[in-house]
Coordinates of C-alpha atoms in Angstrom, one line a residue:
Chain I
M250 CA -20.2 0.3 -34.0
N251 CA -16.9 2.2 -33.8
L252 CA -18.8 5.3 -32.6
Y253 CA -20.5 3.1 -29.9
F254 CA -17.1 2.2 -28.5
N255 CA -16.1 5.8 -28.5
Y256 CA -19.2 6.7 -26.5
L257 CA -18.3 3.9 -24.2
L258 CA -14.8 5.2 -23.8
I259 CA -15.7 8.8 -23.0
L260 CA -18.3 7.7 -20.4
F261 CA -15.9 5.3 -18.9
K262 CA -13.4 8.1 -18.5
S263 CA -16.2 10.2 -16.9
Q264 CA -17.0 7.4 -14.5
M265 CA -13.3 7.1 -13.6
Q266 CA -13.4 10.7 -12.4
Y267 CA -15.4 9.3 -9.5
R268 CA -13.4 6.3 -8.6
T269 CA -14.4 5.8 -5.0
S270 CA -18.1 6.0 -5.8
F271 CA -17.5 3.6 -8.7
W272 CA -15.9 0.9 -6.5
L273 CA -18.5 1.3 -3.8
L274 CA -21.4 1.0 -6.2
T275 CA -19.8 -1.9 -8.0
A276 CA -19.3 -3.7 -4.6
G277 CA -23.0 -2.9 -3.8
Q278 CA -24.1 -4.3 -7.1
F279 CA -22.0 -7.4 -6.4
L280 CA -23.6 -7.9 -3.0
V281 CA -27.3 -7.2 -3.7
P282 CA -28.1 -10.3 -5.7
F283 CA -26.5 -12.4 -3.0
S284 CA -29.6 -11.9 -0.8
L285 CA -31.8 -13.0 -3.7
F286 CA -29.5 -16.0 -4.2
A287 CA -29.5 -16.8 -0.5
G288 CA -33.3 -16.9 -0.6
L289 CA -33.1 -19.4 -3.5
Y290 CA -30.6 -21.5 -1.6
F291 CA -32.6 -21.7 1.6
L292 CA -35.8 -22.4 -0.4
F293 CA -34.2 -25.5 -1.9
E294 CA -32.5 -26.5 1.3
R295 CA -36.0 -26.8 2.8
F296 CA -37.9 -28.3 -0.2
G297 CA -35.2 -30.1 -2.1
Q298 CA -36.8 -29.5 -5.5
I299 CA -39.6 -27.6 -7.2
R300 CA -41.6 -29.2 -9.9
G301 CA -38.8 -31.5 -10.9
W302 CA -36.1 -28.8 -10.9
D303 CA -33.3 -29.1 -8.4
F304 CA -31.2 -26.4 -6.9
F305 CA -28.3 -26.2 -9.4
E306 CA -30.7 -26.2 -12.4
V307 CA -32.6 -23.3 -10.9
A308 CA -29.3 -21.6 -10.1
L309 CA -28.4 -21.8 -13.8
C310 CA -31.8 -20.2 -14.6
F311 CA -31.0 -17.5 -12.0
A312 CA -27.5 -16.9 -13.3
V313 CA -28.6 -16.5 -17.0
I314 CA -31.4 -14.0 -16.3
H315 CA -29.2 -11.9 -13.9
M316 CA -26.3 -11.8 -16.3
A317 CA -28.7 -10.6 -19.0
F318 CA -30.1 -8.0 -16.7
A319 CA -26.7 -6.8 -15.6
V320 CA -25.4 -6.4 -19.2
S321 CA -28.6 -4.6 -20.3
E322 CA -28.5 -2.2 -17.4
C323 CA -24.9 -1.5 -18.1
F324 CA -25.1 -1.0 -21.9
A325 CA -28.7 0.1 -22.4
R326 CA -28.8 2.4 -19.4
G327 CA -29.4 5.3 -21.8
F328 CA -33.0 4.1 -22.5
D329 CA -33.5 3.3 -18.8
T330 CA -32.8 6.9 -17.8
F331 CA -34.2 8.4 -20.9
S332 CA -36.8 10.5 -19.1
S333 CA -34.1 12.9 -17.9
L334 CA -32.9 13.4 -21.5
V335 CA -36.4 14.5 -22.5
R336 CA -37.0 16.6 -19.4
T337 CA -33.8 18.6 -19.7
G338 CA -34.3 19.0 -23.5
D339 CA -31.0 17.3 -24.2
F340 CA -32.8 15.1 -26.7
D341 CA -33.0 18.1 -29.0
R342 CA -29.3 18.0 -29.1
L343 CA -29.3 14.4 -30.3
L344 CA -31.7 15.4 -33.1
V345 CA -29.3 17.9 -34.5
R346 CA -26.5 15.3 -34.9
P347 CA -26.3 13.2 -38.0
R348 CA -26.7 9.8 -36.3
S349 CA -29.6 7.6 -35.5
T350 CA -31.4 8.4 -32.3
F351 CA -31.2 4.8 -31.2
L352 CA -27.4 4.8 -31.3
Q353 CA -27.1 8.1 -29.6
V354 CA -29.5 7.3 -26.8
L355 CA -27.7 4.0 -26.3
G356 CA -24.4 5.9 -26.2
S357 CA -25.7 8.6 -23.8
K358 CA -25.2 6.6 -20.6
F359 CA -23.5 3.4 -19.4
E360 CA -23.7 2.1 -15.9
F361 CA -20.4 0.4 -15.4
T362 CA -21.1 -0.4 -11.8
R363 CA -23.4 -3.2 -13.0
F364 CA -20.2 -5.3 -13.6
G365 CA -20.5 -6.1 -9.9
R366 CA -23.8 -7.8 -10.5
L367 CA -22.5 -9.4 -13.7
F368 CA -19.6 -10.8 -11.8
Q369 CA -21.8 -12.2 -9.1
S370 CA -24.0 -13.9 -11.7
I371 CA -21.0 -15.4 -13.4
I372 CA -19.9 -17.0 -10.1
V373 CA -23.3 -18.6 -9.7
L374 CA -23.2 -19.7 -13.3
V375 CA -19.8 -21.4 -12.9
W376 CA -20.9 -23.0 -9.7
A377 CA -24.1 -24.3 -11.2
L378 CA -22.4 -25.6 -14.4
S379 CA -19.7 -27.4 -12.5
S380 CA -22.2 -29.2 -10.3
L381 CA -24.5 -30.2 -13.2
S382 CA -23.6 -33.1 -15.4
I383 CA -24.3 -31.7 -18.9
E384 CA -22.8 -33.4 -21.9
W385 CA -21.4 -30.3 -23.6
S386 CA -21.3 -29.8 -27.3
V387 CA -20.5 -26.7 -29.5
I388 CA -24.3 -26.2 -30.0
K389 CA -25.0 -26.3 -26.3
V390 CA -22.4 -23.7 -25.6
M391 CA -23.8 -21.6 -28.3
T392 CA -27.3 -22.0 -27.0
L393 CA -26.1 -20.9 -23.5
F394 CA -24.5 -17.8 -25.0
L395 CA -27.6 -17.0 -27.1
M396 CA -29.7 -17.3 -24.0
V397 CA -27.9 -14.4 -22.4
V398 CA -27.9 -12.4 -25.6
S399 CA -31.6 -13.0 -25.9
G400 CA -32.2 -11.7 -22.4
V401 CA -30.2 -8.6 -23.1
F402 CA -32.3 -7.9 -26.2
I403 CA -35.6 -8.4 -24.2
F404 CA -34.5 -6.1 -21.3
T405 CA -33.3 -3.5 -23.8
G406 CA -36.6 -3.8 -25.7
I407 CA -38.5 -3.1 -22.5
F408 CA -36.3 -0.2 -21.6
M409 CA -37.0 1.2 -25.0
L410 CA -40.7 0.8 -24.7
A411 CA -40.5 2.6 -21.3
A412 CA -38.4 5.3 -22.9
T413 CA -40.9 5.8 -25.6
L414 CA -43.6 6.4 -23.1
C415 CA -41.6 9.3 -21.8
F416 CA -42.3 11.2 -25.0
W417 CA -45.9 11.4 -23.8
T418 CA -45.4 11.5 -20.0
I419 CA -42.1 13.4 -19.8
Q420 CA -41.5 11.7 -16.4
G421 CA -40.2 8.2 -16.1
L422 CA -42.7 5.5 -15.2
E423 CA -42.0 3.3 -12.3
V424 CA -44.8 1.0 -13.5
V425 CA -42.6 -0.3 -16.2
N426 CA -40.4 -1.8 -13.5
I427 CA -43.1 -4.5 -13.2
F428 CA -41.7 -5.8 -16.5
T429 CA -38.0 -5.3 -15.9
D430 CA -37.4 -6.0 -12.2
G431 CA -40.6 -8.0 -12.0
G432 CA -39.8 -10.0 -15.1
R433 CA -36.3 -10.7 -13.8
E434 CA -37.6 -11.9 -10.4
M435 CA -40.2 -14.2 -12.2
A436 CA -37.7 -15.5 -14.7
Q437 CA -35.1 -16.4 -12.1
Y438 CA -37.2 -19.6 -11.5
P439 CA -38.3 -22.0 -14.3
L440 CA -41.6 -20.7 -15.6
N441 CA -43.5 -24.0 -15.2
I442 CA -43.7 -23.4 -11.4
Y443 CA -46.2 -20.6 -12.0
Q444 CA -49.9 -20.4 -13.0
K445 CA -50.6 -21.1 -16.7
W446 CA -51.4 -17.5 -17.6
V447 CA -48.2 -16.3 -16.0
T448 CA -46.2 -18.8 -18.0
R449 CA -48.1 -17.8 -21.2
F450 CA -47.6 -14.1 -20.6
F451 CA -43.8 -14.5 -20.1
T452 CA -43.5 -16.7 -23.1
F453 CA -45.6 -15.1 -25.8
V454 CA -46.0 -11.4 -24.8
I455 CA -42.7 -10.7 -23.1
P456 CA -40.7 -13.8 -24.0
F457 CA -38.6 -14.2 -20.9
G458 CA -39.3 -17.9 -21.1
T459 CA -37.2 -18.1 -24.2
V460 CA -34.2 -16.7 -22.3
N461 CA -33.8 -19.5 -19.8
Y462 CA -36.7 -21.8 -19.2
L463 CA -37.3 -23.3 -22.7
P464 CA -33.7 -23.5 -23.9
L465 CA -32.7 -24.9 -20.4
M466 CA -35.1 -27.8 -21.0
Y467 CA -32.9 -28.6 -24.0
L468 CA -29.6 -28.1 -22.2
L469 CA -30.7 -30.2 -19.3
G470 CA -32.3 -32.9 -21.4
K471 CA -35.8 -32.2 -20.1
S472 CA -37.3 -31.3 -23.5
E473 CA -39.9 -33.4 -25.1
G474 CA -40.3 -33.5 -28.8
N475 CA -38.2 -31.5 -31.2
E476 CA -35.0 -30.5 -29.6
L477 CA -34.1 -28.1 -32.3
L478 CA -37.2 -26.0 -31.5
Y479 CA -36.1 -25.6 -27.9
M480 CA -32.6 -24.8 -28.9
L481 CA -33.7 -22.0 -31.2
T482 CA -36.1 -20.3 -28.8
P483 CA -33.6 -17.7 -27.7
A484 CA -33.9 -16.3 -31.3
A485 CA -37.5 -15.4 -30.4
G486 CA -36.2 -13.2 -27.7
I487 CA -33.9 -11.4 -30.1
V488 CA -36.8 -10.8 -32.5
F489 CA -38.6 -9.1 -29.6
I490 CA -36.5 -5.9 -30.2
L491 CA -37.9 -5.3 -33.7
P492 CA -41.4 -4.1 -32.7
C493 CA -39.7 -2.1 -29.9
L494 CA -37.6 -0.3 -32.4
L495 CA -40.7 0.5 -34.4
V496 CA -42.5 1.8 -31.4
W497 CA -39.5 3.9 -30.6
N498 CA -39.5 5.5 -34.0
L499 CA -43.1 6.3 -33.6
G500 CA -42.3 8.0 -30.3
V501 CA -39.6 10.1 -31.9
R502 CA -42.0 11.1 -34.6
H503 CA -44.6 12.1 -32.0
Y504 CA -41.9 14.1 -30.2
R505 CA -40.9 16.0 -33.3
S506 CA -44.4 17.0 -34.1
T507 CA -45.4 18.1 -30.6
G508 CA -42.1 19.2 -29.2
S509 CA -43.2 18.5 -25.7
Chain D
M242 CA -29.8 29.7 -48.9
I243 CA -32.6 29.6 -46.4
A244 CA -36.2 30.1 -47.7
V245 CA -39.0 29.9 -45.2
E246 CA -42.5 30.1 -46.5
G247 CA -45.8 30.2 -44.6
L248 CA -44.5 28.3 -41.6
S249 CA -47.1 27.6 -38.9
K250 CA -46.9 25.6 -35.8
S251 CA -49.3 25.3 -32.9
F252 CA -48.9 23.5 -29.6
K253 CA -51.5 22.2 -27.2
V254 CA -50.7 23.4 -23.7
A255 CA -52.3 22.2 -20.6
K256 CA -53.9 24.9 -18.6
R257 CA -52.3 25.2 -15.2
S258 CA -54.2 26.7 -12.3
T259 CA -53.1 27.5 -8.8
G260 CA -54.3 26.0 -5.6
L261 CA -54.5 22.4 -4.3
R262 CA -58.0 21.9 -5.4
Q263 CA -57.3 22.9 -8.9
A264 CA -54.2 20.8 -9.0
T265 CA -56.1 17.8 -7.8
K266 CA -58.8 18.4 -10.4
A267 CA -56.1 18.7 -13.1
L268 CA -55.0 15.2 -12.2
F269 CA -58.1 13.9 -13.8
F270 CA -59.4 16.5 -16.2
R271 CA -57.1 18.8 -18.1
E272 CA -58.1 21.7 -20.1
H273 CA -56.0 22.4 -23.1
T274 CA -55.4 25.6 -24.9
T275 CA -53.8 25.9 -28.3
V276 CA -50.9 28.2 -28.6
N277 CA -49.9 29.4 -32.1
A278 CA -46.2 29.5 -31.7
L279 CA -45.6 30.3 -35.4
N280 CA -48.2 31.9 -37.5
D281 CA -47.6 32.1 -41.3
L282 CA -43.9 33.0 -41.0
S283 CA -42.0 33.8 -44.2
F284 CA -38.5 35.1 -44.8
S285 CA -35.3 34.3 -46.7
I286 CA -31.7 34.5 -45.8
N287 CA -28.8 34.8 -48.2
P288 CA -25.4 33.0 -47.9
G289 CA -22.9 34.8 -45.7
E290 CA -25.4 36.9 -43.8
I291 CA -25.5 37.4 -40.1
V292 CA -29.1 37.7 -39.1
G293 CA -30.3 38.8 -35.6
Y294 CA -33.5 37.0 -34.7
I295 CA -35.1 39.0 -31.9
G296 CA -38.4 39.1 -30.1
P297 CA -39.7 38.9 -26.5
N298 CA -39.8 35.6 -24.6
G299 CA -42.4 33.3 -26.0
A300 CA -42.5 35.0 -29.4
G301 CA -41.6 31.9 -31.3
K302 CA -37.8 32.3 -31.7
S303 CA -36.9 28.9 -30.3
T304 CA -39.7 27.2 -32.2
T305 CA -38.3 28.7 -35.5
I306 CA -34.8 27.6 -34.6
K307 CA -36.1 24.1 -33.8
V308 CA -37.9 23.9 -37.1
M309 CA -34.9 25.2 -39.0
S310 CA -32.6 22.7 -37.3
G311 CA -34.8 19.8 -38.1
I312 CA -35.9 19.0 -34.5
L313 CA -39.6 20.0 -35.0
V314 CA -42.0 19.3 -37.8
P315 CA -44.2 22.3 -38.5
D316 CA -48.0 22.1 -39.1
R317 CA -47.9 23.9 -42.3
G318 CA -45.5 25.7 -44.6
T319 CA -42.2 25.0 -46.3
C320 CA -38.6 25.5 -45.3
T321 CA -35.8 24.9 -47.7
I322 CA -32.3 25.2 -46.5
M323 CA -29.4 24.4 -48.9
G324 CA -31.9 22.3 -50.9
Y325 CA -33.0 20.2 -47.9
T326 CA -36.2 20.2 -46.0
P327 CA -34.8 20.0 -42.4
W328 CA -37.4 17.7 -40.9
K329 CA -37.4 15.3 -43.8
D330 CA -33.8 14.6 -44.4
R331 CA -32.7 15.1 -40.8
V332 CA -29.5 13.0 -40.9
A333 CA -28.3 14.3 -44.2
Y334 CA -29.2 17.8 -43.4
V335 CA -27.8 18.3 -39.9
K336 CA -24.3 17.6 -41.2
N337 CA -24.3 21.0 -42.7
I338 CA -25.4 23.0 -39.7
G339 CA -24.0 23.8 -36.3
V340 CA -26.3 24.6 -33.3
V341 CA -25.3 26.3 -30.1
F342 CA -28.0 26.4 -27.3
G343 CA -26.6 28.9 -24.9
Q344 CA -28.4 27.4 -22.0
R345 CA -27.5 23.8 -22.6
S346 CA -24.1 22.1 -23.0
Q347 CA -23.2 19.8 -25.8
L348 CA -19.9 18.8 -24.1
W349 CA -19.3 15.8 -21.9
W350 CA -19.2 17.2 -18.4
D351 CA -16.5 15.2 -16.7
V352 CA -13.9 14.7 -19.4
P353 CA -11.3 17.1 -20.9
V354 CA -12.7 19.3 -23.6
I355 CA -10.5 17.8 -26.2
D356 CA -12.1 14.4 -25.6
S357 CA -15.5 15.8 -26.3
F358 CA -14.1 17.3 -29.5
E359 CA -12.8 14.0 -30.6
L360 CA -16.1 12.2 -30.0
L361 CA -17.8 14.9 -32.0
R362 CA -15.4 14.3 -34.8
D363 CA -16.5 10.6 -34.8
I364 CA -20.2 11.5 -34.6
Y365 CA -19.9 13.9 -37.6
K366 CA -17.4 11.6 -39.4
V367 CA -15.0 14.6 -40.0
P368 CA -11.9 13.5 -42.0
D369 CA -8.8 13.7 -39.9
K370 CA -7.1 16.4 -42.0
E371 CA -10.1 18.7 -41.9
Y372 CA -10.6 18.1 -38.2
K373 CA -7.0 19.0 -37.5
A374 CA -7.1 22.1 -39.5
N375 CA -10.4 23.2 -37.9
L376 CA -9.2 22.4 -34.5
D377 CA -6.0 24.4 -34.8
L378 CA -7.8 27.4 -36.2
L379 CA -10.4 27.3 -33.4
I380 CA -7.8 26.8 -30.6
E381 CA -6.0 29.8 -31.9
T382 CA -8.8 32.2 -32.6
L383 CA -10.8 31.3 -29.5
E384 CA -7.7 31.0 -27.3
L385 CA -8.6 27.6 -26.0
S386 CA -5.1 26.2 -25.5
T387 CA -4.8 26.9 -21.8
F388 CA -7.9 25.0 -20.8
I389 CA -8.6 22.4 -23.5
K390 CA -7.2 19.6 -21.4
L391 CA -9.4 20.5 -18.4
P392 CA -12.7 18.8 -17.7
V393 CA -15.7 20.9 -18.7
R394 CA -17.0 21.1 -15.1
Q395 CA -13.8 23.1 -14.1
L396 CA -14.3 25.8 -16.7
S397 CA -15.7 29.2 -16.2
L398 CA -18.9 30.0 -18.1
G399 CA -17.0 32.2 -20.6
Q400 CA -14.4 29.5 -21.2
R401 CA -17.2 26.9 -21.6
M402 CA -19.1 29.0 -24.1
R403 CA -16.0 29.4 -26.2
C404 CA -15.7 25.6 -26.2
E405 CA -19.4 25.2 -27.1
I406 CA -19.0 27.4 -30.1
A407 CA -15.8 25.6 -31.1
A408 CA -17.6 22.3 -30.7
S409 CA -20.3 23.3 -33.1
L410 CA -17.8 24.3 -35.8
L411 CA -15.6 21.3 -35.9
H412 CA -17.4 19.8 -38.9
S413 CA -17.2 23.0 -40.9
P414 CA -21.0 23.7 -41.0
K415 CA -22.3 26.2 -43.6
I416 CA -24.9 27.5 -41.3
L417 CA -24.6 28.3 -37.6
F418 CA -27.6 28.7 -35.3
L419 CA -26.7 30.6 -32.1
D420 CA -29.4 30.6 -29.5
E421 CA -28.4 33.2 -26.9
P422 CA -24.6 32.6 -27.1
T423 CA -23.7 35.4 -24.7
I424 CA -26.2 34.7 -21.9
G425 CA -24.6 35.1 -18.5
L426 CA -21.1 36.0 -19.9
D427 CA -18.9 38.7 -18.4
A428 CA -18.0 41.7 -20.6
V429 CA -14.6 40.3 -21.7
S430 CA -16.0 37.0 -22.8
K431 CA -18.9 38.6 -24.5
I432 CA -16.6 40.7 -26.6
A433 CA -14.4 37.8 -27.4
V434 CA -17.4 35.7 -28.5
R435 CA -18.7 38.5 -30.7
K436 CA -15.4 39.1 -32.3
F437 CA -15.0 35.4 -33.1
I438 CA -18.5 35.2 -34.6
K439 CA -17.7 38.0 -36.8
T440 CA -14.4 36.4 -37.8
I441 CA -15.8 33.0 -38.8
N442 CA -18.5 34.8 -40.7
L443 CA -16.0 36.7 -42.8
E444 CA -13.3 34.1 -43.1
K445 CA -15.2 30.9 -43.5
D446 CA -18.3 32.5 -45.0
V447 CA -20.6 30.8 -42.5
T448 CA -24.2 32.1 -42.5
I449 CA -25.3 32.9 -38.9
I450 CA -28.7 33.1 -37.3
L451 CA -28.4 34.6 -33.9
T452 CA -31.1 34.9 -31.3
T453 CA -30.4 37.0 -28.3
H454 CA -31.9 39.4 -25.8
D455 CA -28.7 41.3 -25.6
M456 CA -29.1 44.1 -28.1
F457 CA -25.4 44.9 -28.0
D458 CA -24.9 41.5 -29.6
I459 CA -27.2 42.5 -32.4
E460 CA -25.6 45.9 -32.7
A461 CA -22.1 44.4 -32.9
L462 CA -22.9 41.6 -35.3
A463 CA -26.1 41.7 -37.2
D464 CA -26.5 43.6 -40.4
R465 CA -30.1 42.6 -40.5
V466 CA -32.7 41.9 -37.9
L467 CA -35.8 39.9 -38.0
L468 CA -38.3 40.8 -35.3
I469 CA -40.9 38.3 -34.4
G470 CA -43.8 38.6 -32.0
K471 CA -46.7 36.2 -31.4
G472 CA -45.4 33.9 -34.1
K473 CA -45.5 36.6 -36.8
L474 CA -42.7 38.5 -38.6
L475 CA -43.0 42.1 -37.6
Y476 CA -39.9 43.7 -39.0
D477 CA -37.3 42.6 -41.5
G478 CA -34.6 45.1 -42.3
R479 CA -31.4 46.8 -41.3
L480 CA -30.7 47.8 -37.7
N481 CA -29.8 51.3 -38.8
E482 CA -33.2 51.9 -40.4
L483 CA -34.8 50.8 -37.1
R484 CA -32.6 53.3 -35.3
S485 CA -33.4 56.2 -37.6
R486 CA -37.1 55.3 -37.2
F487 CA -37.0 55.5 -33.5
G488 CA -33.7 57.2 -32.9
S489 CA -34.9 60.7 -33.2
H490 CA -35.2 60.6 -29.4
K491 CA -32.3 61.8 -27.3
T492 CA -31.9 61.2 -23.6
I493 CA -30.7 64.3 -21.7
T494 CA -29.3 64.0 -18.2
V495 CA -29.1 67.2 -16.3
D496 CA -27.3 68.0 -13.0
Y497 CA -28.1 71.3 -11.3
R498 CA -28.0 73.1 -7.9
V499 CA -30.7 71.9 -5.5
M500 CA -34.1 72.9 -6.8
E501 CA -37.2 71.8 -5.0
K502 CA -39.6 72.6 -7.8
P503 CA -40.0 70.1 -10.5
I504 CA -38.9 71.1 -14.0
A505 CA -41.3 71.5 -16.8
I506 CA -40.0 71.6 -20.4
S507 CA -42.4 71.7 -23.3
G508 CA -41.7 68.9 -25.8
A509 CA -39.7 66.7 -23.4
E510 CA -40.8 63.8 -21.4
L511 CA -39.4 63.6 -17.9
L512 CA -38.1 60.1 -17.1
S513 CA -36.9 60.7 -13.6
W514 CA -36.5 63.7 -11.3
T515 CA -34.8 64.5 -8.0
P516 CA -34.0 67.9 -6.5
E517 CA -30.4 67.6 -8.0
R518 CA -30.8 65.7 -11.2
C519 CA -33.3 64.8 -13.9
V520 CA -33.4 62.6 -16.9
M521 CA -35.6 63.4 -19.8
S522 CA -36.4 62.0 -23.2
V523 CA -36.6 64.5 -26.1
D524 CA -38.1 63.9 -29.4
T525 CA -35.9 66.0 -31.7
G526 CA -38.6 66.0 -34.3
K527 CA -40.7 68.2 -32.0
V528 CA -38.2 70.3 -30.2
T529 CA -34.5 70.8 -30.7
V530 CA -32.0 70.1 -28.1
S531 CA -30.8 73.7 -27.9
E532 CA -34.3 74.8 -27.2
V533 CA -34.6 72.4 -24.3
I534 CA -31.3 73.6 -22.9
T535 CA -32.4 77.2 -23.2
Q536 CA -35.5 76.4 -21.3
L537 CA -33.5 74.5 -18.7
S538 CA -31.1 77.3 -18.1
N539 CA -34.0 79.6 -17.4
Q540 CA -35.4 77.3 -14.8
V541 CA -32.3 75.9 -12.9
D542 CA -28.7 76.6 -12.2
L543 CA -27.0 74.0 -14.6
L544 CA -24.0 72.1 -13.4
D545 CA -23.7 69.4 -16.1
V546 CA -25.6 68.2 -19.1
A547 CA -25.2 64.9 -21.0
I548 CA -26.9 64.2 -24.2
E549 CA -27.1 60.6 -25.5
A550 CA -28.7 58.9 -28.4
R551 CA -31.3 56.5 -27.4
P552 CA -29.9 53.1 -26.5
I553 CA -30.9 50.3 -28.8
E554 CA -32.5 48.5 -25.9
E555 CA -35.0 51.3 -25.5
I556 CA -35.7 51.3 -29.2
I557 CA -36.6 47.6 -29.0
V558 CA -38.8 48.2 -25.9
Q559 CA -40.5 50.9 -27.9
L560 CA -40.9 48.6 -30.8
Y561 CA -42.4 45.8 -28.7
K562 CA -44.8 48.4 -27.3
E563 CA -45.8 49.6 -30.7
Y564 CA -46.5 46.1 -31.9
Q565 CA -48.2 45.2 -28.6
I566 CA -46.1 42.1 -28.1

């Protein structure tokens, strides 16, 4: 963990060498999701509510998934841009260092400009929360926190799966963005507005539903049946990373036997 | 210290062909050929040796280095280095080695060199005291003090390479793999790097495996050379033996008054000829130098004669030719 912060520090120093570009990109990242959020806003202005969800509830959904995405893109960027590490052969360098490949790839790149996006999502979150009447308790606050953490783990997991593919393809694969960008776009609305199979896919295969939709039912008092179950769903998202780690290690093993 | 036994490694390489039609076809069907990068390679290296590992491009040098540094897993064979099998106990093993890839940087591009060093200290978990001692020694012997606070991107190639070598020695490795450490360096930097390699070998007793295409590196550093071609070990021995085996050739450069007729000397091979100057290669086993000069003076009006031993580069070219690699 200590080493992770040192990686963070050195890359932050590197980023600070290009200050103007940093501020411009951060501002850009701050502004981009506004267009998405504006779309959301006007949609609800026209229709009032969708399948029993009103504007602020969906805004909360939106804020959680965008926060998770921003944090993952910032801290797991190493996996997101992993193809360049393989293509240039710099991955060999990581293999001759006495640390796990996971930690080293994670530490190879951070995208600090994503704080712009994070900041924007936090504003949406605060606005949504202040307009909703939720009876807060320690457990509910923890659930909200876990939701974001769960999202970070899922996005990181997908980045890892995409990175693993690079061992075979060398080039990065845009197709994986279906699951990262696509998943984010889907999950910014409550999942029950979609077709059944879409809901199932994003609950059981890539569990974005456990990031915001299911636990939100608990937070907003929409859940039926066992509340505890809804509350604990973010844990499922966190578990998602385990098979990803396994697949990643398989990929590393493949790389070391083929050396491509 | 290093024992390599029957190492073999083959790669599947996609056949590439030219032309748009072939390229389109390759999108769907790909033919693969198997390349034997290493073919039953065996050698051993003792502690404290400097070994020059040479061979033409594609001979399998990099593959061997990658296997020995734990990056690649071979198809067959064993490799025991300091009691470890590199590809099995990667994390435990790589603490003991340093690797410099001359073509690739291990430093962080935008931050001062010293910051990179400190991060490496954390990666290798080097104790503070040891780190400080190593750093002081490296700064002094490699003369890094003037640019250690500059970002890497502002360094010249020679300065950067010195930092690269320093970076790979911060954790006091017992073995240092140097993959073309002098590539692209100017003469001054080359000599500084060579001198330093020799110094750490003597003072810290670091075993060094050096791959290079610069035969002067080998001449200045390596007591022993391993020649590899097509994945096989072709020669293992001292550089001097190699020289005496092929070094019976002398190169004679002659300047003379304009002479339109080409020169013919028995026993000498004419390498180049102009009406004013010629260069020839003489096998002293067949004809002595004095005989050649006598013949020359009969044919032309000599102005200047220079006799040189055959440069090591040429010996290597001859060797590659002989082994058809």
